[in-house]
Amino acid sequence: MKASVTKGLGQGFVVEEVDLADPVGHEVRVKVQASGLCHSDLSVATFIGGEFPVVLGHEVAGVVVGVGPEVTQVRVGEHVVGSLIQYCGACVNCLGGRTHICLDPEHTLRAPGQAPRISWNGSPVAQGMGLGGFAQEALIHENQLAVVPDEMPWAPAALIGCGVLTGAGAVLNSAGVQQGETVVVIGAGGVGMNAVSGARIAGAEKVIVTDIEDGKLERAKAFGATHVVNSRTTDPVEAVRGITGNGADHVFDFVGARPVTAQGMQMLAKGGGLYLIGVSANDAGVDVNAIAALSASQKVQGVYMGSSNLKRDIPFYASMYLQGRMNLDDLVSREIGLADIEAGYESLKDGSTARVVITDFS
Ligand SMILES: NC(=O)c1ccc[n+]([C@@H]2O[C@H](COP(=O)([O-])OP(=O)(O)OC[C@H]3O[C@@H](n4cnc5c(N)ncnc54)[C@H](O)[C@@H]3O)[C@@H](O)[C@H]2O)c1
Ligand SMILES: [Zn+2]
Ligand SMILES: [Zn+2]
C-alpha cells in the first residue's frame, strides 16, 4: 500500500510503497478515507523529531476492513474515527473514567520485539501516535477508534479526532461550562473554533473571541462567537471587562505566550478558571499571585486533549454535526491528495485556511 513516509528531520513527506502487517490481538485495519493536516505532525517532521522513518497523520477517519482476533468494539464495514489518546482501560485513571491521563498509554502499541505494524523494504517504519493516517490503510488498536454513523462525511469526521476533541472538550469536559456563563477564547485557530462550538452547545451566554487577525475573527462569528476583539488594536482585558462587567467565568488560552496568558488571568471573574491549551514557546505559562487568586477563588488548569473520553465524545460530536449543532464544514478549507502534504502544510500559512484534509489516496 502507499504511505507518505517522513524519513528524517526536515526530509518532508514522500509517498512510498510500504507493507502493513495483518491485525493481531486488538488491532483494527482501517482503509483511510480522510486524514487531516494538524500542525503538530509538521512540528515532529521539522524540529521536534522522534523515531524515523515514520508515517505521521493523527486526524484519521476510514472504514474497518479487518480486525484482530480479540477485537470486540468495532466490526468490519463500520466507519471509524481515530484519536491520538492512547489508553489501557485497566489502570486506576482509566477505571475512574479519565482515559486521557492513562498510566499505561503504550498499551495500544505493539510491544518491543513484536514485528512492526509498518515496514518499508523489509525494515521497520514507526507509526505516528499509534495511528499513521498519512497512508491508504492503517493498523490501529481498537481503544484508539470510535464508531461514527455511516452518513457522517469523511473530511469533517477526521477533524474530530484531534482539534475538535481538544477545543470542544476543553469547554465541555475540562471546564464544565454551564448555561449562562461567559467564555473567552484566546486564539481563533482550528482548535479555538471548536471551543466556540463547545461553548454554544454548553449554552454559554457570551462567547468572546480574541485574535490578532480580523479574518480569523470574522470566521469566529460563523462558529458562534457573540463578541470578537482584535487584541492588536484593542486592549483585550479592558474589552472583556467592558463586555462582561465582572470578568469572564472561563478563559481558554489557545496561544500560549506569556504576555497573552497573563492577560487571560486578568480577564477572570471571581471564581473564574484559566485553561492552558496552546503552547507557542518553551517558557509558556503564567505567574499566579496567591493572595489575588485565593481571595477571588480562581484557578489555572492545564488541559490535555480536552479531557476527552474518545469512545463517548467522538460519536457525540458527530451527532452534533449531523444535527446541525456543530460547525465542522467551515474548518475544512481544502481537500488534497496523499502526495500533496507539503503543499498542504504550506497553504496553512495563509490565514484564510483553517484545516487541509487528504481525501484522495489513489
Ligand atoms: N493541549 C492539547 O492537548 C492540545 C491539543 C491540540 C492542539 N494544541 C495546541 O493548541 C494550539 C492552537 O492550535 P490551532 O491549530 O488552533 O493553531 P492555529 O495556529 O490555527 O491558531 C492559533 C491562533 O492564535 C492567533 N494568535 C496568535 N497570537 C495571538 C495573540 N497574541 N492574541 C490572540 N490570538 C493570537 C493566531 O492568529 C491564530 O488564529 C496550538 O498551540 C496547539 O499546539 C493543544
Ligand atoms: Zn493534532
Ligand atoms: Zn489506563
Coordinates of C-alpha atoms and ligand atoms in Angstrom, one line a residue:
M1 CA 0.0 0.0 0.0
K2 CA 1.0 3.6 -0.4
A3 CA 2.0 5.7 2.6
S4 CA 3.6 9.1 3.0
V5 CA 6.9 8.5 4.8
T6 CA 9.0 11.1 6.7
K7 CA 12.5 9.7 6.6
G8 CA 14.2 12.2 8.9
L9 CA 14.1 15.7 10.4
G10 CA 13.4 18.2 7.6
Q11 CA 13.0 15.5 4.9
G12 CA 9.4 16.2 4.3
F13 CA 6.7 13.7 3.2
V14 CA 7.4 11.2 0.4
V15 CA 4.9 8.7 -0.9
E16 CA 6.4 5.1 -0.9
E17 CA 5.1 1.6 -1.3
V18 CA 5.2 0.1 2.3
D19 CA 3.9 -3.1 3.9
L20 CA 1.2 -3.2 6.6
A21 CA 1.1 -6.3 8.9
D22 CA -2.0 -8.3 9.4
P23 CA -4.0 -7.4 12.5
V24 CA -3.2 -9.2 15.7
G25 CA -4.9 -9.0 19.2
H26 CA -6.9 -5.8 19.5
E27 CA -5.7 -4.3 16.2
V28 CA -8.1 -3.0 13.5
R29 CA -7.2 -2.5 9.9
V30 CA -8.7 0.8 8.6
K31 CA -9.0 1.8 4.9
V32 CA -8.3 5.6 5.3
Q33 CA -10.8 7.9 3.7
A34 CA -9.7 11.2 5.2
S35 CA -6.6 12.4 7.1
G36 CA -6.3 15.9 8.5
L37 CA -3.1 18.0 8.4
C38 CA -2.5 19.0 12.1
H39 CA 0.4 21.4 12.9
S40 CA 1.9 19.0 15.4
D41 CA 2.8 16.5 12.7
L42 CA 4.6 19.2 10.8
S43 CA 6.4 20.1 14.1
V44 CA 7.5 16.4 14.5
A45 CA 8.7 16.3 10.9
T46 CA 10.6 19.7 11.0
F47 CA 12.0 20.3 14.5
I48 CA 10.7 18.1 17.3
G49 CA 11.8 14.8 15.8
G50 CA 11.4 11.3 17.1
E51 CA 11.6 7.9 15.5
F52 CA 12.4 7.9 11.8
P53 CA 11.3 6.8 9.2
V54 CA 7.8 7.4 10.3
V55 CA 4.2 7.5 8.9
L56 CA 2.6 10.5 10.6
G57 CA -1.0 11.6 10.4
H58 CA -3.2 11.6 13.5
E59 CA -6.6 13.0 12.4
V60 CA -7.9 10.0 10.6
A61 CA -11.3 8.6 9.5
G62 CA -12.0 5.4 7.5
V63 CA -13.7 2.1 7.0
V64 CA -12.8 -1.0 9.0
V65 CA -11.6 -3.7 6.6
G66 CA -10.1 -6.2 9.0
V67 CA -10.0 -7.0 12.8
G68 CA -7.6 -8.9 15.1
P69 CA -9.0 -12.0 16.9
E70 CA -9.5 -10.1 20.2
V71 CA -11.4 -7.1 18.8
T72 CA -14.8 -6.6 20.3
Q73 CA -15.7 -2.9 19.9
V74 CA -15.7 -2.5 16.1
R75 CA -16.8 -4.6 13.1
V76 CA -15.7 -4.9 9.5
G77 CA -17.6 -2.3 7.4
E78 CA -18.1 0.2 10.3
H79 CA -17.0 3.8 9.9
V80 CA -14.4 4.9 12.5
V81 CA -12.5 8.0 13.6
G82 CA -9.1 7.7 15.3
S83 CA -7.6 9.6 18.2
L84 CA -4.1 10.0 19.5
I85 CA -5.4 9.4 23.0
Q86 CA -3.9 6.1 24.0
Y87 CA -5.3 4.3 27.0
C88 CA -5.2 0.8 28.5
G89 CA -8.7 0.6 30.1
A90 CA -7.3 -1.1 33.2
C91 CA -5.3 1.5 35.3
V92 CA -6.8 3.5 38.1
N93 CA -7.2 6.6 35.9
C94 CA -8.9 4.6 33.1
L95 CA -11.2 2.9 35.6
G96 CA -12.0 6.3 37.1
G97 CA -13.2 7.4 33.6
R98 CA -10.1 9.6 32.9
T99 CA -8.7 7.7 30.0
H100 CA -6.9 10.9 28.7
I101 CA -4.4 10.5 31.6
C102 CA -4.0 6.7 31.4
L103 CA -0.9 5.5 33.2
D104 CA -0.1 2.9 30.5
P105 CA -0.7 4.6 27.2
E106 CA 1.9 2.3 25.4
H107 CA -0.7 -0.4 25.8
T108 CA -2.2 0.4 22.4
L109 CA 1.1 -0.1 20.6
R110 CA 3.0 -3.3 19.7
A111 CA 5.5 -4.3 22.4
P112 CA 9.2 -4.1 21.6
G113 CA 10.3 -7.4 20.0
Q114 CA 7.0 -7.8 18.1
A115 CA 7.1 -7.5 14.3
P116 CA 6.4 -3.8 13.3
R117 CA 3.0 -2.8 12.1
I118 CA 4.6 -0.9 9.1
S119 CA 7.7 -1.9 7.1
W120 CA 9.5 -0.5 4.1
N121 CA 11.9 -2.6 2.1
G122 CA 11.9 -5.1 5.0
S123 CA 12.9 -2.5 7.7
P124 CA 10.5 -1.2 10.4
V125 CA 8.7 2.1 10.0
A126 CA 7.4 4.0 13.1
Q127 CA 3.7 4.8 13.3
G128 CA 2.9 8.3 14.5
M129 CA 0.8 8.4 17.7
G130 CA -0.4 4.8 17.2
L131 CA -2.3 6.0 14.1
G132 CA -0.2 6.6 11.0
G133 CA -3.0 8.2 9.0
F134 CA -1.0 9.5 6.1
A135 CA -1.5 6.2 4.2
Q136 CA -4.0 4.2 2.3
E137 CA -4.5 1.9 5.3
A138 CA -3.6 2.0 9.0
L139 CA -3.4 -0.6 11.7
I140 CA -4.8 0.8 14.9
H141 CA -5.6 -0.6 18.4
E142 CA -9.4 -0.6 18.9
N143 CA -9.1 1.6 22.0
Q144 CA -7.9 4.5 19.7
L145 CA -11.0 4.2 17.5
A146 CA -14.6 5.3 17.8
V147 CA -17.5 4.3 15.6
V148 CA -19.4 7.1 13.8
P149 CA -22.7 7.0 11.7
D150 CA -22.3 6.0 8.1
E151 CA -23.8 9.3 7.0
M152 CA -21.0 11.3 8.6
P153 CA -18.9 12.9 5.8
W154 CA -15.2 11.8 5.9
A155 CA -13.4 15.2 6.0
P156 CA -15.2 16.7 9.0
A157 CA -15.1 13.3 10.7
A158 CA -11.3 13.1 10.5
L159 CA -11.0 16.5 12.3
I160 CA -13.0 15.3 15.3
G161 CA -10.0 13.1 16.4
C162 CA -7.7 16.0 17.5
G163 CA -8.9 19.6 17.0
V164 CA -12.5 19.0 17.9
L165 CA -11.8 16.8 20.9
T166 CA -9.3 19.4 22.2
G167 CA -11.3 22.6 21.7
A168 CA -14.8 21.5 22.5
G169 CA -13.6 19.1 25.2
A170 CA -11.8 21.9 27.0
V171 CA -15.1 23.7 27.3
L172 CA -17.4 20.8 28.0
N173 CA -15.2 18.4 29.9
S174 CA -12.2 20.2 31.5
A175 CA -14.1 23.4 32.4
G176 CA -17.7 22.1 32.6
V177 CA -19.1 25.4 31.3
Q178 CA -22.7 25.9 32.5
Q179 CA -25.5 27.7 30.7
G180 CA -25.5 31.4 31.1
E181 CA -21.7 31.6 31.8
T182 CA -19.2 33.8 30.0
V183 CA -16.4 32.3 27.9
V184 CA -13.3 33.9 26.4
V185 CA -11.4 32.0 23.6
I186 CA -7.9 33.4 23.0
G187 CA -6.8 32.4 19.5
A188 CA -9.3 31.8 16.7
G189 CA -7.5 29.0 15.0
G190 CA -8.6 25.5 14.0
V191 CA -8.7 24.3 17.7
G192 CA -10.1 27.5 19.2
M193 CA -13.1 27.4 16.8
N194 CA -14.2 24.1 18.3
A195 CA -14.1 25.7 21.8
V196 CA -16.6 28.3 20.4
S197 CA -18.8 25.4 19.2
G198 CA -18.5 23.7 22.6
A199 CA -19.4 27.0 24.4
R200 CA -22.5 27.2 22.2
I201 CA -23.5 23.6 23.0
A202 CA -23.0 24.3 26.7
G203 CA -25.4 27.3 26.5
A204 CA -22.8 30.0 27.4
E205 CA -24.4 33.4 27.2
K206 CA -21.4 35.4 26.0
V207 CA -18.6 33.8 23.8
I208 CA -15.9 36.4 23.3
V209 CA -13.1 35.5 20.9
T210 CA -9.8 37.4 20.7
D211 CA -7.2 37.1 17.9
I212 CA -4.8 39.4 16.1
E213 CA -6.2 38.8 12.6
D214 CA -9.5 40.3 11.5
G215 CA -10.1 37.5 9.0
K216 CA -10.0 34.9 11.8
L217 CA -12.3 37.0 13.9
E218 CA -14.8 37.2 11.0
R219 CA -14.7 33.4 10.7
A220 CA -15.2 33.1 14.5
K221 CA -18.6 34.6 14.1
A222 CA -19.6 31.8 11.8
F223 CA -18.9 29.4 14.6
G224 CA -21.0 31.3 17.2
A225 CA -18.8 34.0 18.7
T226 CA -21.1 36.6 20.2
H227 CA -18.2 39.2 20.5
V228 CA -14.8 39.5 18.8
V229 CA -11.8 41.6 19.9
N230 CA -8.7 42.3 17.8
S231 CA -6.0 42.3 20.6
R232 CA -3.6 44.0 18.3
T233 CA -5.7 47.1 18.1
T234 CA -7.8 46.9 21.3
D235 CA -6.7 46.1 24.9
P236 CA -8.3 42.7 25.3
V237 CA -8.5 42.9 29.1
E238 CA -10.4 46.1 29.1
A239 CA -12.6 44.9 26.2
V240 CA -13.6 41.7 28.1
R241 CA -14.2 43.6 31.3
G242 CA -16.4 46.1 29.3
I243 CA -18.4 43.3 27.8
T244 CA -18.8 41.2 30.9
G245 CA -18.9 43.8 33.7
N246 CA -17.4 41.4 36.2
G247 CA -14.9 39.5 34.1
A248 CA -15.2 36.1 32.5
D249 CA -16.1 32.8 34.1
H250 CA -13.8 30.8 31.8
V251 CA -10.8 31.8 29.7
F252 CA -9.3 29.3 27.2
D253 CA -5.8 30.1 26.0
F254 CA -5.0 28.5 22.6
V255 CA -2.0 30.8 22.1
G256 CA 0.4 30.1 25.0
A257 CA 2.7 33.1 25.0
R258 CA 3.5 34.6 28.5
P259 CA 2.1 38.1 27.9
V260 CA -1.1 36.7 26.3
T261 CA -1.7 34.2 29.1
A262 CA -1.1 36.9 31.7
Q263 CA -3.9 38.9 30.0
G264 CA -6.1 35.8 30.3
M265 CA -5.5 35.7 34.0
Q266 CA -6.6 39.4 34.3
M267 CA -9.8 38.7 32.4
L268 CA -11.1 36.3 35.1
A269 CA -14.2 37.0 37.2
K270 CA -14.4 35.9 40.9
G271 CA -14.5 32.1 40.8
G272 CA -13.2 32.0 37.3
G273 CA -10.8 29.5 35.6
L274 CA -8.0 29.9 33.2
Y275 CA -7.3 26.9 30.9
L276 CA -3.8 26.4 29.3
I277 CA -4.1 24.6 26.0
G278 CA -1.8 26.2 23.4
V279 CA 2.0 26.5 23.6
S280 CA 4.0 28.7 21.4
A281 CA 7.3 28.9 23.3
N282 CA 9.2 26.8 25.8
D283 CA 8.6 29.3 28.6
A284 CA 4.8 29.4 28.1
G285 CA 3.0 29.8 31.4
V286 CA 1.7 32.3 33.9
D287 CA 2.6 33.8 37.3
V288 CA -0.1 33.3 39.8
N289 CA -0.3 35.8 42.8
A290 CA -1.6 33.6 45.6
I291 CA -3.3 36.4 47.5
A292 CA -5.2 37.6 44.5
A293 CA -6.1 34.1 43.4
L294 CA -7.2 32.8 46.7
S295 CA -9.3 35.9 47.6
A296 CA -11.1 35.6 44.2
S297 CA -11.2 31.7 44.3
Q298 CA -9.6 31.5 40.8
K299 CA -7.9 28.5 39.3
V300 CA -5.4 27.7 36.5
Q301 CA -5.6 24.3 34.8
G302 CA -3.5 22.6 32.1
V303 CA -5.7 20.8 29.6
Y304 CA -4.6 17.7 27.6
M305 CA -6.8 16.7 24.7
G306 CA -9.9 18.3 26.2
S307 CA -10.0 15.8 29.0
S308 CA -11.8 13.7 26.4
N309 CA -13.2 10.2 26.5
L310 CA -12.9 9.4 22.8
K311 CA -15.5 6.5 22.8
R312 CA -18.1 8.8 24.3
D313 CA -17.1 12.2 22.8
I314 CA -16.3 11.3 19.1
P315 CA -19.8 9.9 18.4
F316 CA -21.3 12.8 20.4
Y317 CA -19.6 15.5 18.2
A318 CA -20.5 13.5 15.0
S319 CA -24.1 13.6 16.2
M320 CA -23.9 17.3 17.0
Y321 CA -22.6 17.9 13.4
L322 CA -25.3 15.8 11.8
Q323 CA -28.0 17.7 13.8
G324 CA -26.6 21.0 12.5
R325 CA -25.5 22.0 16.0
M326 CA -21.7 22.0 15.4
N327 CA -20.0 23.7 12.5
L328 CA -17.2 21.5 11.1
D329 CA -17.7 22.3 7.4
D330 CA -16.0 25.7 7.8
L331 CA -12.9 24.0 9.2
V332 CA -12.3 22.1 6.0
S333 CA -10.8 24.7 3.8
R334 CA -9.2 22.4 1.2
E335 CA -9.1 18.7 0.2
I336 CA -5.8 17.3 -1.3
G337 CA -4.1 14.1 -2.4
L338 CA -1.7 12.0 -0.4
A339 CA 1.2 13.2 -2.5
D340 CA 0.4 16.9 -1.7
I341 CA 1.1 17.0 2.1
E342 CA 3.9 19.5 1.9
A343 CA 2.0 21.9 -0.3
G344 CA -1.0 21.4 2.0
Y345 CA 1.1 22.5 5.1
E346 CA 2.4 25.4 3.1
S347 CA -1.1 26.6 2.4
L348 CA -1.9 26.6 6.1
K349 CA 0.3 29.6 6.5
D350 CA -2.4 31.6 4.7
G351 CA -4.6 33.0 7.4
S352 CA -7.8 32.2 5.5
T353 CA -7.1 28.4 5.6
A354 CA -8.4 26.6 8.7
R355 CA -7.6 23.0 8.0
V356 CA -6.5 20.9 5.0
V357 CA -7.6 17.3 4.7
I358 CA -6.3 14.5 2.5
T359 CA -9.3 12.7 0.8
D360 CA -7.6 11.3 -2.3
F361 CA -5.4 8.3 -1.6
S362 CA -5.1 7.0 -5.1
Ligands
LIG1 N1 -3.4 20.8 24.9 C1 -3.6 19.9 24.0 O1 -4.0 18.7 24.2 C2 -3.6 20.4 22.5 C3 -4.1 19.5 21.5 C4 -4.0 20.0 20.2 C5 -3.5 21.3 19.9 N2 -3.0 22.0 21.0 C6 -2.4 23.4 20.8 O2 -3.5 24.3 20.6 C7 -2.9 25.5 20.0 C8 -3.9 26.0 18.9 O3 -3.9 25.2 17.8 P1 -4.5 25.7 16.4 O4 -4.4 24.5 15.5 O5 -5.8 26.3 16.6 O6 -3.5 26.8 16.0 P2 -3.7 28.0 15.0 O7 -2.3 28.4 14.6 O8 -4.6 27.6 13.9 O9 -4.4 29.1 15.9 C9 -3.8 30.0 16.7 C10 -4.5 31.3 16.6 O10 -3.9 32.2 17.6 C11 -3.9 33.5 17.0 N3 -2.9 34.3 17.7 C12 -1.6 34.4 17.6 N4 -1.1 35.3 18.5 C13 -2.1 35.8 19.2 C14 -2.3 36.8 20.2 N5 -1.2 37.4 20.7 N6 -3.5 37.0 20.7 C15 -4.6 36.4 20.2 N7 -4.5 35.5 19.2 C16 -3.3 35.2 18.7 C17 -3.5 33.2 15.5 O11 -3.8 34.3 14.7 C18 -4.3 32.0 15.2 O12 -5.6 32.4 14.7 C19 -1.6 25.1 19.4 O13 -0.6 25.6 20.3 C20 -1.6 23.6 19.5 O14 -0.3 23.0 19.6 C21 -3.0 21.6 22.2
ZN2 ZN -3.4 17.3 16.3
ZN3 ZN -5.0 3.3 31.6

